[in-house]
CSV table of C-alpha atoms in Angstrom, one decimal:
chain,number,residue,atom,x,y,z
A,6,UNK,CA,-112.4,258.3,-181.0
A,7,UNK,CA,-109.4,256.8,-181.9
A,8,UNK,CA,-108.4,257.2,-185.9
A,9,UNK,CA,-106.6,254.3,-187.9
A,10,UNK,CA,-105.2,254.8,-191.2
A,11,UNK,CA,-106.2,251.2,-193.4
A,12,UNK,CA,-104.1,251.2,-196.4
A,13,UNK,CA,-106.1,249.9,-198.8
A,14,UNK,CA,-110.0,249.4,-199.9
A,15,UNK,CA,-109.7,246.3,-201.9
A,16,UNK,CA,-111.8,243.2,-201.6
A,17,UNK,CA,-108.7,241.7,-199.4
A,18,UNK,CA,-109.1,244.9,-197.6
A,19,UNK,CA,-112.9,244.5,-196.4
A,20,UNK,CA,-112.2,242.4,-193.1
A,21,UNK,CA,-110.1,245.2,-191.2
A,22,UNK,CA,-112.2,247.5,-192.0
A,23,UNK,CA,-115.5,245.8,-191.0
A,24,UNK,CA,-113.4,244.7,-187.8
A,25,UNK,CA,-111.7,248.2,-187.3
A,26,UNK,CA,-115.4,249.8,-186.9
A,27,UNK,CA,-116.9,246.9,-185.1
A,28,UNK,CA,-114.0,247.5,-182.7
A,29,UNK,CA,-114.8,251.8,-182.3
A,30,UNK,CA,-111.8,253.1,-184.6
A,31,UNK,CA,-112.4,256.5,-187.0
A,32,UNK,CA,-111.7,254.7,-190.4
A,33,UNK,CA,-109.8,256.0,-192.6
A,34,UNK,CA,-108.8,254.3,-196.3
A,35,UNK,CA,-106.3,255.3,-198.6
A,36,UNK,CA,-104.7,254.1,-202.4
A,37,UNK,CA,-105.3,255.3,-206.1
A,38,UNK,CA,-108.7,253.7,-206.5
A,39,UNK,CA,-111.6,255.7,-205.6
A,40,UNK,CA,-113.9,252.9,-207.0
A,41,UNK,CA,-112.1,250.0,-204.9
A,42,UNK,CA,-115.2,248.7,-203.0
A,43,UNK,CA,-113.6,248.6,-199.4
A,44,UNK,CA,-114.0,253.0,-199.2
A,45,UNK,CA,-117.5,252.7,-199.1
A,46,UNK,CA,-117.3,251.0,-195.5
A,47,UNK,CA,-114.9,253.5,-194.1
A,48,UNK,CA,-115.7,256.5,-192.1
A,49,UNK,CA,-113.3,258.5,-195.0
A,50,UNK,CA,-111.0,257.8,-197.9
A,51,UNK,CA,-108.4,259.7,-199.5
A,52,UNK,CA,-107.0,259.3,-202.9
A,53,UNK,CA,-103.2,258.5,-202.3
A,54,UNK,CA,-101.2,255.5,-203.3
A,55,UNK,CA,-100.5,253.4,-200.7
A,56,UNK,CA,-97.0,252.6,-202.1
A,57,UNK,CA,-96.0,256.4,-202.0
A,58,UNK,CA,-94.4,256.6,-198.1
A,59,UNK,CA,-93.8,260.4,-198.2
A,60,UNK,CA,-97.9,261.3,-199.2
A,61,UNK,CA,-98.9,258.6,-196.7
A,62,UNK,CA,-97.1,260.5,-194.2
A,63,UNK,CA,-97.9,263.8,-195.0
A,64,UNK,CA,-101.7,262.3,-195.0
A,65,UNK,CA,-101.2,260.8,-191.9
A,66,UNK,CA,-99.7,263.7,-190.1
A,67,UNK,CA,-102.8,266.4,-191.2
A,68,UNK,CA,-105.1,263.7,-190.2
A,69,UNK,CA,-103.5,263.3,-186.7
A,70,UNK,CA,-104.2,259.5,-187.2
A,71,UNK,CA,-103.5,256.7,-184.3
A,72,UNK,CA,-102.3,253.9,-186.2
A,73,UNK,CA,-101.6,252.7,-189.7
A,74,UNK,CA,-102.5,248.7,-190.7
A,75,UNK,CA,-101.1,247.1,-194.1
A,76,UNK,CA,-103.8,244.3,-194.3
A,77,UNK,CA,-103.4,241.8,-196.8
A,78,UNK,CA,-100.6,243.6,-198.9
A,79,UNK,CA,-97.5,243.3,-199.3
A,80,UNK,CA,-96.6,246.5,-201.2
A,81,UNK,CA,-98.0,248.5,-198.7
A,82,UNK,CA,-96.2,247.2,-195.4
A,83,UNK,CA,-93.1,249.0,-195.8
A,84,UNK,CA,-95.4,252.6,-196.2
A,85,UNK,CA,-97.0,251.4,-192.8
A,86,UNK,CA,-93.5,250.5,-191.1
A,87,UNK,CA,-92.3,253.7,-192.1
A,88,UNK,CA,-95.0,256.0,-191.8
A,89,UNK,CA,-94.8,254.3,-188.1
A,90,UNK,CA,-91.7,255.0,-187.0
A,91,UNK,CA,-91.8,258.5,-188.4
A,92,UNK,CA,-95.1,259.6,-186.1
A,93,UNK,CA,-93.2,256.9,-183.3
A,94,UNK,CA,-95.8,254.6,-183.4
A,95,UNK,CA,-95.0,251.0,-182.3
A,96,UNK,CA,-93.9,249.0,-184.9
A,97,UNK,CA,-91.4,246.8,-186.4
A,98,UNK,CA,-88.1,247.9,-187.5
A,99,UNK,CA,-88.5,249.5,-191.3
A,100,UNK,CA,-85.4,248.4,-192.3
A,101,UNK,CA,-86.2,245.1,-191.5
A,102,UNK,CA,-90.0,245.1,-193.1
A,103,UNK,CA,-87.9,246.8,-196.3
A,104,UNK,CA,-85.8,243.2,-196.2
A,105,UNK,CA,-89.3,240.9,-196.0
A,106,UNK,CA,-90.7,242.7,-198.7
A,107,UNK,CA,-88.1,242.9,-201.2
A,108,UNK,CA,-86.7,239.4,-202.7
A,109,UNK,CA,-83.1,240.1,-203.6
A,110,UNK,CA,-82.8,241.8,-199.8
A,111,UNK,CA,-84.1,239.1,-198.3
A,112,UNK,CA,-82.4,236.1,-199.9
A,113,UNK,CA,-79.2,238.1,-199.7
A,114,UNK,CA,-80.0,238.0,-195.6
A,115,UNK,CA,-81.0,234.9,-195.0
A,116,UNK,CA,-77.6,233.4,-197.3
A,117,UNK,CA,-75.5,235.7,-194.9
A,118,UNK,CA,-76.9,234.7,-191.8
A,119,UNK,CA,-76.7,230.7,-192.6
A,120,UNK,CA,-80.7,229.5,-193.6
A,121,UNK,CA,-81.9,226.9,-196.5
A,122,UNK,CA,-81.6,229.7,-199.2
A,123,UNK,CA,-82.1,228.6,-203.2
A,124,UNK,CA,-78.5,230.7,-205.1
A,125,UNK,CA,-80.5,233.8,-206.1
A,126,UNK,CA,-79.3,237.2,-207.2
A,127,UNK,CA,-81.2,240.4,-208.1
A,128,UNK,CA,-80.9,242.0,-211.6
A,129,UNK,CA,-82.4,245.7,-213.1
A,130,UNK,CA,-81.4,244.6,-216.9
A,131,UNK,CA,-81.2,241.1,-218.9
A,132,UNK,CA,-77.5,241.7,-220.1
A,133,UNK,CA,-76.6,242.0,-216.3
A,134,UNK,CA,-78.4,238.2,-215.8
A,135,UNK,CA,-76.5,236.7,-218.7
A,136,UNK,CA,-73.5,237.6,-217.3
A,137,UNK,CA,-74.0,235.4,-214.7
A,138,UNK,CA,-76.6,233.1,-216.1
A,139,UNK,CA,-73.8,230.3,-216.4
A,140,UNK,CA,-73.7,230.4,-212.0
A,141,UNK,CA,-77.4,229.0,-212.0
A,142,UNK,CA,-78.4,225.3,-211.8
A,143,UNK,CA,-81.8,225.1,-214.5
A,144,UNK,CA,-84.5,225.2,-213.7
A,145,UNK,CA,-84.8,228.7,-211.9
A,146,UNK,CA,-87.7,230.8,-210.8
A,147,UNK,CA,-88.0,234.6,-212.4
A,148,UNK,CA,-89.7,236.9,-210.3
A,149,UNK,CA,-90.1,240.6,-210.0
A,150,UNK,CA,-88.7,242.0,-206.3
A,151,UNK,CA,-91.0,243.5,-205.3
A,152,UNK,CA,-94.3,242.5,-206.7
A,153,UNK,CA,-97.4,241.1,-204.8
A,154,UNK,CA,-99.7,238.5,-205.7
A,155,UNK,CA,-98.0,236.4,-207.5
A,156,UNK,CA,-97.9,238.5,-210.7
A,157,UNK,CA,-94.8,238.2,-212.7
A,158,UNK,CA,-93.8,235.0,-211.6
A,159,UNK,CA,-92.3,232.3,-214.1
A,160,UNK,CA,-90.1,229.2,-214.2
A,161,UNK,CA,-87.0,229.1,-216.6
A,162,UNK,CA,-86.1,226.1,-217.9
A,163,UNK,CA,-83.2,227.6,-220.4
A,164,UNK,CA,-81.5,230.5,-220.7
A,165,UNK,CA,-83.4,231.2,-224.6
A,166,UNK,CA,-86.8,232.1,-222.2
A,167,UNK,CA,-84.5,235.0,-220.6
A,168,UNK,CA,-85.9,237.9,-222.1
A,169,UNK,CA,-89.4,237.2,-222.3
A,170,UNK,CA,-89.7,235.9,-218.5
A,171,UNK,CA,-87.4,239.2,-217.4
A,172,UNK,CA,-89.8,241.4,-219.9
A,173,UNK,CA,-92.9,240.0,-217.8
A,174,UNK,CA,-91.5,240.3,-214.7
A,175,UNK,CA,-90.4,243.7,-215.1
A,176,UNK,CA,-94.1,244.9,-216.0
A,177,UNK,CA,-94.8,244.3,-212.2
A,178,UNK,CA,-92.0,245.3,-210.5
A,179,UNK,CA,-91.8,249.1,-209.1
A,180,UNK,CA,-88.4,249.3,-208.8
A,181,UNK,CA,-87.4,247.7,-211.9
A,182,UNK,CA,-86.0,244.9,-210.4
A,183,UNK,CA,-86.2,241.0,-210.7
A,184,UNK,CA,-84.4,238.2,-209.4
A,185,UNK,CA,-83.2,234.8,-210.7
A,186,UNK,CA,-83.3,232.0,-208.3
A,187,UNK,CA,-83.1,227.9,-208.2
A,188,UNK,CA,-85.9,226.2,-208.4
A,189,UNK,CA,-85.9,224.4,-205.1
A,190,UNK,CA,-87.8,221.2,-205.0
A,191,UNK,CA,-90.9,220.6,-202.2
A,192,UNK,CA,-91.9,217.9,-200.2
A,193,UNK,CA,-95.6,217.3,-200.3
A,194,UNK,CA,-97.3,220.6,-199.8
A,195,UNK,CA,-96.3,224.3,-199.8
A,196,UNK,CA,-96.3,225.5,-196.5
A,197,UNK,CA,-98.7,228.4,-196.6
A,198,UNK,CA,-100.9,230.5,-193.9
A,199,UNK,CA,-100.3,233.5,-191.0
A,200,UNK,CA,-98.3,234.0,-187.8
A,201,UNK,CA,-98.5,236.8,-184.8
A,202,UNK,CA,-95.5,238.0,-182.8
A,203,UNK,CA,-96.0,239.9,-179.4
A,204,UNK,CA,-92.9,241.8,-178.8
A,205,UNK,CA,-90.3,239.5,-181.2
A,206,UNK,CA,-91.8,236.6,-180.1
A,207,UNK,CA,-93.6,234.1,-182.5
A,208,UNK,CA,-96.7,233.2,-180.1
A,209,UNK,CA,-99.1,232.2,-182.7
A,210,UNK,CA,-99.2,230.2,-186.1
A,211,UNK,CA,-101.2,228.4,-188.3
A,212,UNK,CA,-99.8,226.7,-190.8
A,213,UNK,CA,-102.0,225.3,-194.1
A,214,UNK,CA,-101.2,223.4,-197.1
A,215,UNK,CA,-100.8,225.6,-200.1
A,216,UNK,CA,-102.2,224.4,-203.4
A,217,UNK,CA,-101.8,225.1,-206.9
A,218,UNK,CA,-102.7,224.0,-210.4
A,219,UNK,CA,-101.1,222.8,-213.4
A,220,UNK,CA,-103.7,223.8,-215.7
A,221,UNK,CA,-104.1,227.6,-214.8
A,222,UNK,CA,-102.8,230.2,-216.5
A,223,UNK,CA,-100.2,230.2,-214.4
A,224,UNK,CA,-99.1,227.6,-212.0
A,225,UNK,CA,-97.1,229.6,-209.5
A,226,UNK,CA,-100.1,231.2,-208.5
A,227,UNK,CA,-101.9,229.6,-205.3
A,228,UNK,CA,-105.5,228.5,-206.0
A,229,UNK,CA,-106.2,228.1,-202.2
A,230,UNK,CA,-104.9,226.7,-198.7
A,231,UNK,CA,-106.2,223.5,-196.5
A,232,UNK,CA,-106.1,223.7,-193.1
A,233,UNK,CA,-104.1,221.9,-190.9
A,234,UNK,CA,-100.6,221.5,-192.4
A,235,UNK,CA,-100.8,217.7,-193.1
A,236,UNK,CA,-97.7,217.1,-191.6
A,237,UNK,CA,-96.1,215.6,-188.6
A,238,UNK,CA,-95.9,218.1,-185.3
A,239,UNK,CA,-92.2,217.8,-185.4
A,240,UNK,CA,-92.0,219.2,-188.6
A,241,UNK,CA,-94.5,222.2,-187.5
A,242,UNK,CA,-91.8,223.2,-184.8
A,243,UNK,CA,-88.9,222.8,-187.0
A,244,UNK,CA,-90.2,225.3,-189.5
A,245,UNK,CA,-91.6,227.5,-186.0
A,246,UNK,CA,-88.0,227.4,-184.7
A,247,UNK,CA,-86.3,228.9,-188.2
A,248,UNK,CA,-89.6,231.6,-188.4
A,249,UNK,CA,-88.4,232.7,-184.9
A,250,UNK,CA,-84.8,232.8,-185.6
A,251,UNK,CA,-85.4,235.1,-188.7
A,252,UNK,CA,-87.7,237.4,-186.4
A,253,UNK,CA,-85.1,237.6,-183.8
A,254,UNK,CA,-82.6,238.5,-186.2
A,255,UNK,CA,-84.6,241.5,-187.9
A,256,UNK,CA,-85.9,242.5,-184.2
A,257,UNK,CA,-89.2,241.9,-185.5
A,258,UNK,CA,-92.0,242.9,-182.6
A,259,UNK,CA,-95.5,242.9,-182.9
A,260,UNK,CA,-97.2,242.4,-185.8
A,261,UNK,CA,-98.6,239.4,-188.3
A,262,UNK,CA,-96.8,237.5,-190.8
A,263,UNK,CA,-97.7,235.5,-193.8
A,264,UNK,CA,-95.6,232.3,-194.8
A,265,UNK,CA,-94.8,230.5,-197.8
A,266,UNK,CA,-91.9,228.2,-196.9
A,267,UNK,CA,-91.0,224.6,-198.8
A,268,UNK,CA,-89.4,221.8,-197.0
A,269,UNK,CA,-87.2,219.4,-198.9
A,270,UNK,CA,-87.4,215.4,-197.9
A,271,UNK,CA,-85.2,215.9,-195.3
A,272,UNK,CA,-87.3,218.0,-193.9
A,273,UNK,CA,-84.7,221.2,-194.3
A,274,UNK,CA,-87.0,224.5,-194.4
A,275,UNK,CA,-86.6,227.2,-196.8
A,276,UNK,CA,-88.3,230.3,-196.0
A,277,UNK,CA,-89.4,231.4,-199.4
A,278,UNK,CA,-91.5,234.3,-198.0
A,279,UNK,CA,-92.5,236.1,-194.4
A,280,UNK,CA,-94.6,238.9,-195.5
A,281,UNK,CA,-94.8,241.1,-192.9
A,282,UNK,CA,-98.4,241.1,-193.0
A,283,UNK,CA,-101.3,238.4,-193.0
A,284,UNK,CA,-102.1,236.7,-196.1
A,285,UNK,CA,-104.8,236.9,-198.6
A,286,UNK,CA,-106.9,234.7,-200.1
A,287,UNK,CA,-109.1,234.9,-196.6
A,288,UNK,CA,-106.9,233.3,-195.0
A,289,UNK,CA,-107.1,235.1,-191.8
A,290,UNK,CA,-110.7,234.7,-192.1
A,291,UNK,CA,-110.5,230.5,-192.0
A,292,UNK,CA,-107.6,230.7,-189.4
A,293,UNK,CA,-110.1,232.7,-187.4
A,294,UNK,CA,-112.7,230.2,-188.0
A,295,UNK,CA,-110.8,227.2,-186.9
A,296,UNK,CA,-108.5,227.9,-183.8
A,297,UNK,CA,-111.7,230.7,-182.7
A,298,UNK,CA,-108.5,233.7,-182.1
A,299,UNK,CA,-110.0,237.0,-183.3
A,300,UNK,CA,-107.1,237.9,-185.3
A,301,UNK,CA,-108.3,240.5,-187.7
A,302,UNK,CA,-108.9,242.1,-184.4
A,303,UNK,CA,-105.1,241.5,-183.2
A,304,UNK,CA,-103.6,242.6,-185.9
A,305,UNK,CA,-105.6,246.1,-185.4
A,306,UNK,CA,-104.7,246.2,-181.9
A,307,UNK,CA,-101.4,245.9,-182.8
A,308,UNK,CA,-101.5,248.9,-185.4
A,309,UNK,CA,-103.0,251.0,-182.8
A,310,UNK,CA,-100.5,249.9,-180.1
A,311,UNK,CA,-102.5,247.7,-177.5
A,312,UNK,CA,-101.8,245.6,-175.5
A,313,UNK,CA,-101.8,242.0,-177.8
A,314,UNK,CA,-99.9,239.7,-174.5
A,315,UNK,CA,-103.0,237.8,-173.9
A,316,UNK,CA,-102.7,235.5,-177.3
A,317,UNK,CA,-101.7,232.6,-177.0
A,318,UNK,CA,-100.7,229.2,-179.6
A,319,UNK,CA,-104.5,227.8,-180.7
A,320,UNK,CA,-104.4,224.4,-182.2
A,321,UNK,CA,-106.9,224.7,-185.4
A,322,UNK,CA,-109.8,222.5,-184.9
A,323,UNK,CA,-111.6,220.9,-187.6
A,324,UNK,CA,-110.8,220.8,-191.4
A,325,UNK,CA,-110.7,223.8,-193.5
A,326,UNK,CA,-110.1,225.0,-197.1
A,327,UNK,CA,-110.1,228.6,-199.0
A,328,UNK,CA,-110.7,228.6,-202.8
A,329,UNK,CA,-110.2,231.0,-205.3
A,330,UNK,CA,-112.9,231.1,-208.0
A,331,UNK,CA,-110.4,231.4,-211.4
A,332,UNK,CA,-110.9,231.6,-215.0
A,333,UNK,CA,-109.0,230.0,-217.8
A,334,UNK,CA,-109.7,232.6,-220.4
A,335,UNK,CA,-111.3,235.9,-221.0
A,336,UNK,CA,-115.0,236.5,-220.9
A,337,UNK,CA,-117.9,238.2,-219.0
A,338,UNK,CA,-118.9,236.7,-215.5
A,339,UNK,CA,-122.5,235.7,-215.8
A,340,UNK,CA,-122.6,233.3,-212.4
A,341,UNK,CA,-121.0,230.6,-210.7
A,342,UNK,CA,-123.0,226.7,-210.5
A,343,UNK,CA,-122.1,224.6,-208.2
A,344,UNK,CA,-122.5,220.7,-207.6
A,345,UNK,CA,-124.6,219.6,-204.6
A,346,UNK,CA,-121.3,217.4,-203.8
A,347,UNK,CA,-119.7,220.5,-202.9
A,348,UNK,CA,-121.8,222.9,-202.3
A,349,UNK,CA,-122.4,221.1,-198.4
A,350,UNK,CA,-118.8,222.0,-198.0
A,351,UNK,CA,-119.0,225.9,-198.2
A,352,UNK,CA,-119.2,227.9,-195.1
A,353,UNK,CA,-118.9,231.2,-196.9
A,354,UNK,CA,-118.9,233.0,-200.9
A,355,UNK,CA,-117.3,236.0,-201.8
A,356,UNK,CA,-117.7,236.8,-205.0
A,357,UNK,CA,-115.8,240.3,-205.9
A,358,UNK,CA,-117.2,240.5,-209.6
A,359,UNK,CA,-120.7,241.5,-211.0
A,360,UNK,CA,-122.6,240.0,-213.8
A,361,UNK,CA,-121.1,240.9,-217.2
A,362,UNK,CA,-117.7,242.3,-215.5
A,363,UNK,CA,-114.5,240.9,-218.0
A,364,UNK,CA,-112.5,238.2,-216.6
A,365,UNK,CA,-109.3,237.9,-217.3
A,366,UNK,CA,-106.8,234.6,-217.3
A,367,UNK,CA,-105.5,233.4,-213.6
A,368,UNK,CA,-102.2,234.7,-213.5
A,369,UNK,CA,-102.0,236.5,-210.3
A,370,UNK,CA,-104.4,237.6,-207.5
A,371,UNK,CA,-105.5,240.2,-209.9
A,372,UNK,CA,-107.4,237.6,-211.9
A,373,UNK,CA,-109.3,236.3,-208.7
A,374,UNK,CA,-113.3,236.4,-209.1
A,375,UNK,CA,-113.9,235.1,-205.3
A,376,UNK,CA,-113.5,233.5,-203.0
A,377,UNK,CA,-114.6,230.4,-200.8
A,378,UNK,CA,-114.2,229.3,-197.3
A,379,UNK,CA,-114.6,224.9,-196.8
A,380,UNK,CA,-115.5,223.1,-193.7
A,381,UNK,CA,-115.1,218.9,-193.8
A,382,UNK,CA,-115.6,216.3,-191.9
A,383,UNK,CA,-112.4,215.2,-191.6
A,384,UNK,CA,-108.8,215.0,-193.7
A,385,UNK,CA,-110.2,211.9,-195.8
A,386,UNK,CA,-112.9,213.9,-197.0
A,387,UNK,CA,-110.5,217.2,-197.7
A,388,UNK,CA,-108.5,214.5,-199.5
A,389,UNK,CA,-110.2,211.4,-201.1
A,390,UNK,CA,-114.2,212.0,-200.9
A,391,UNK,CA,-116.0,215.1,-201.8
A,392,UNK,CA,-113.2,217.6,-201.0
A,393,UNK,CA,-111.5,219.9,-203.0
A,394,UNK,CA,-107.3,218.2,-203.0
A,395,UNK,CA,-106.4,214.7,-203.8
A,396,UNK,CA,-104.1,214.1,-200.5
A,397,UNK,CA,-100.2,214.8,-201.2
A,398,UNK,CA,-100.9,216.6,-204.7
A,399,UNK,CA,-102.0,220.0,-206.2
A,400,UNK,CA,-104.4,219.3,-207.5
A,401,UNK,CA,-108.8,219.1,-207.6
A,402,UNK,CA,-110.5,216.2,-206.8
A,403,UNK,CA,-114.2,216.2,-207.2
A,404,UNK,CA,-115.0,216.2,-211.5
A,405,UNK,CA,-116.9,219.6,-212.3
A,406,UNK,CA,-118.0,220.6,-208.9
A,407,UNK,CA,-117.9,224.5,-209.9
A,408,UNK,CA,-118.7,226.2,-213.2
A,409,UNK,CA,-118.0,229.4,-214.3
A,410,UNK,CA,-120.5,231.0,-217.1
A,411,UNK,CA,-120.0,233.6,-219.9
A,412,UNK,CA,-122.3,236.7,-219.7
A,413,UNK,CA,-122.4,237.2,-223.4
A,414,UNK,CA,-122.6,233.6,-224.3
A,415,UNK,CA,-123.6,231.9,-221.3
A,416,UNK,CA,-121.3,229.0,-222.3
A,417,UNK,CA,-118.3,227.4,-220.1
A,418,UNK,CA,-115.5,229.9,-218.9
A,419,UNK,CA,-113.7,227.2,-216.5
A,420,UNK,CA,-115.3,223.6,-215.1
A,421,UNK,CA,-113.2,223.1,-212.3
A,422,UNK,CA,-112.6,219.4,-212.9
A,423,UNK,CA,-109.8,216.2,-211.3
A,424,UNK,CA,-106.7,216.7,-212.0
A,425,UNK,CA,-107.2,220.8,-212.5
């Protein structure tokens, strides 16, 4: 039996290992989490941090494993890229996952090598960003470099919010490391949702409209995707062309990607992110749903080296959505009501907390307490009806269609209401 190192045993973790066992692989987890709920589906689990690329290898070698798979997480692809080309596994060049996954890297390529790139600069210390603070058209976006999730993220509307924004952002990054970048303004949506490529080439996307609200903790944080990008197909194979232009540049090969990417209203794309992995957020899960490509069960294939030619471009079919379940502020889950308006709507409920568990305030994935997958009718009702989005905006439509109870109190943590 063929073994496969899974990096990993989070929530976000389940699928590939469900998949993995469903498909015969040994499963094997790893991280610093013995309680993360993922290792009690794997075959065996071993306490080492997934972000710690000598242990991983060391584990992997003594465990004479097949394959390694980074599902869902970013801080982990690197260790699997590496770990990879060490035991001369297929896999993408490390150097060039090392770029995708650290933000000052990667905006430093894609400026060198000609794309729609926001002025950003990386920075290990505030008085090294003052110096050069003056260079920056306000607003700008603080982020850590190499954080995942979200967490850390701010905007900075003048330089006084420096230190406190750099302070925060530090607190998530592993390297010590931040970056300062222009805000760059979108057109309509965010472009979120997951890509494959078989051997450099990108022969598979599906692209979602990324949403977020004004009234969480923190806005920059994504409270869920629609599915399909509500957008012309021109503007699909514009942003497909630049995707395939970076790939061919890093000599990407065969693996699965996760985009966030803006378009201004000319319709010029900036690649914010291509995480060298599939997204969150059960993303993969929905995509799966709608276009009917098994692609947990790609991405797996891929890890172990098989053969992955056979897949092929699949229009999604339908309308989709996934939701994350969010508080506004602290308290004990108790349970989640929903309105019969919506409730029609869900195909699927993950809820990763149990009853009296502390919540804690939305401001990255961290703060998630599940998550749902959406099926409509059709794009009206995604975006005027009984849906979830007002069309072209951020934010909720239908007026408290979920609510979130205290365990202690059993009062309101978070009605999820319009305008959210």
């Amino acid at each position: 039996m063929k073994k496969i190192l899974l990096l990993g045993g989070a929530n976000t973790q389940i699928p590939s290992i469900l998949t993995a066992k469903k498909m015969g692989y040994y499963t094997i987890t790893c991280d610093y989490l013995p309680d993360n709920p993922g290792h009690k589906f794997a075959d065996e689990y071993h306490n080492v941090s997934t972000t710690d690329k000598e242990a991983v290898l060391a584990l992997a070698k003594e465990l004479q494993i097949d394959g390694i798979l980074a599902y869902a997480t970013d801080v982990a692809a690197a260790t699997a890229a590496y770990v990879s080309e060490a035991m001369g596994f297929p896999t993408s060049p490390y150097k060039s996952v090392d770029i995708l996954t650290n933000k000052d890297k990667f905006r430093a390529f894609l400026e060198e090598n000609g794309f729609c790139t926001p002025r950003a600069r990386g920075y290990s210390s505030v008085e090294e960003a003052k110096k050069d603070l003056e260079n920056f058209k306000f607003p700008v976006m603080v982020k850590p470099v190499d954080s995942a999730g979200s967490k850390g993220v701010a905007r900075m509307d003048d330089a006084g919010q420096l230190e406190e924004l750099v302070e925060n952002a530090l607190q998530y990054s592993r390297c010590k490391r931040f970056i300062i970048e222009e805000y760059v303004e979108k057109y309509r949506y965010q472009i979120a949702g997951d890509g494959f490529s078989v051997d450099g080439k990108l022969v598979f996307r599906c692209f979602a409209n990324e949403h977020f609200s004004n009234k969480a903790a923190s806005p920059y944080v994504p409270i869920g995707e629609s599915f399909p990008y509500d957008m012309p197909k021109e503007v699909h194979e514009k942003v497909h062309a630049e995707i395939q232009r970076l790939l061919t540049l890093l000599d990407m090969k065969t693996q699965a990607y996760n985009f966030d990417i803006r378009i201004d209203k000319d319709y010029n794309v900036y690649l914010m992110e291509v995480g060298p992995r599939n997204g969150g957020n059960m993303i993969a899960q929905v995509i799966e749903k709608a276009t009917g490509i098994p692609f947990v069960e790609y991405m797996l294939k891929a890890a172990m080296g098989e053969d992955c030619s056979e897949l092929k471009m699949v229009e999604p079919e339908g309308f989709w959505s996934c939701y994350i379940l969010h508080t506004l502020k602290e308290g004990n889950f108790k349970r989640i009501q929903y309105t019969d308006e919506i409730k029609k709507n869900i195909v699927e409920e993950h809820i990763h907390v149990k009853e009296g568990e502390k919540l804690i305030p939305f401001t990255g994935s961290n703060g998630t307490v599940g998550v749902l997958i959406l099926r409509y009718d059709s794009m009206e009702e995604i975006t005027t009806n009984t849906g979830i989005y007002f069309s072209g905006t951020d934010t909720l439509k239908s007026d408290g269609w979920i609510k979130v109870y205290d365990a202690e109190t059993n009062t309101l943590l978070k009605t999820f209401t319009a305008n959210d």
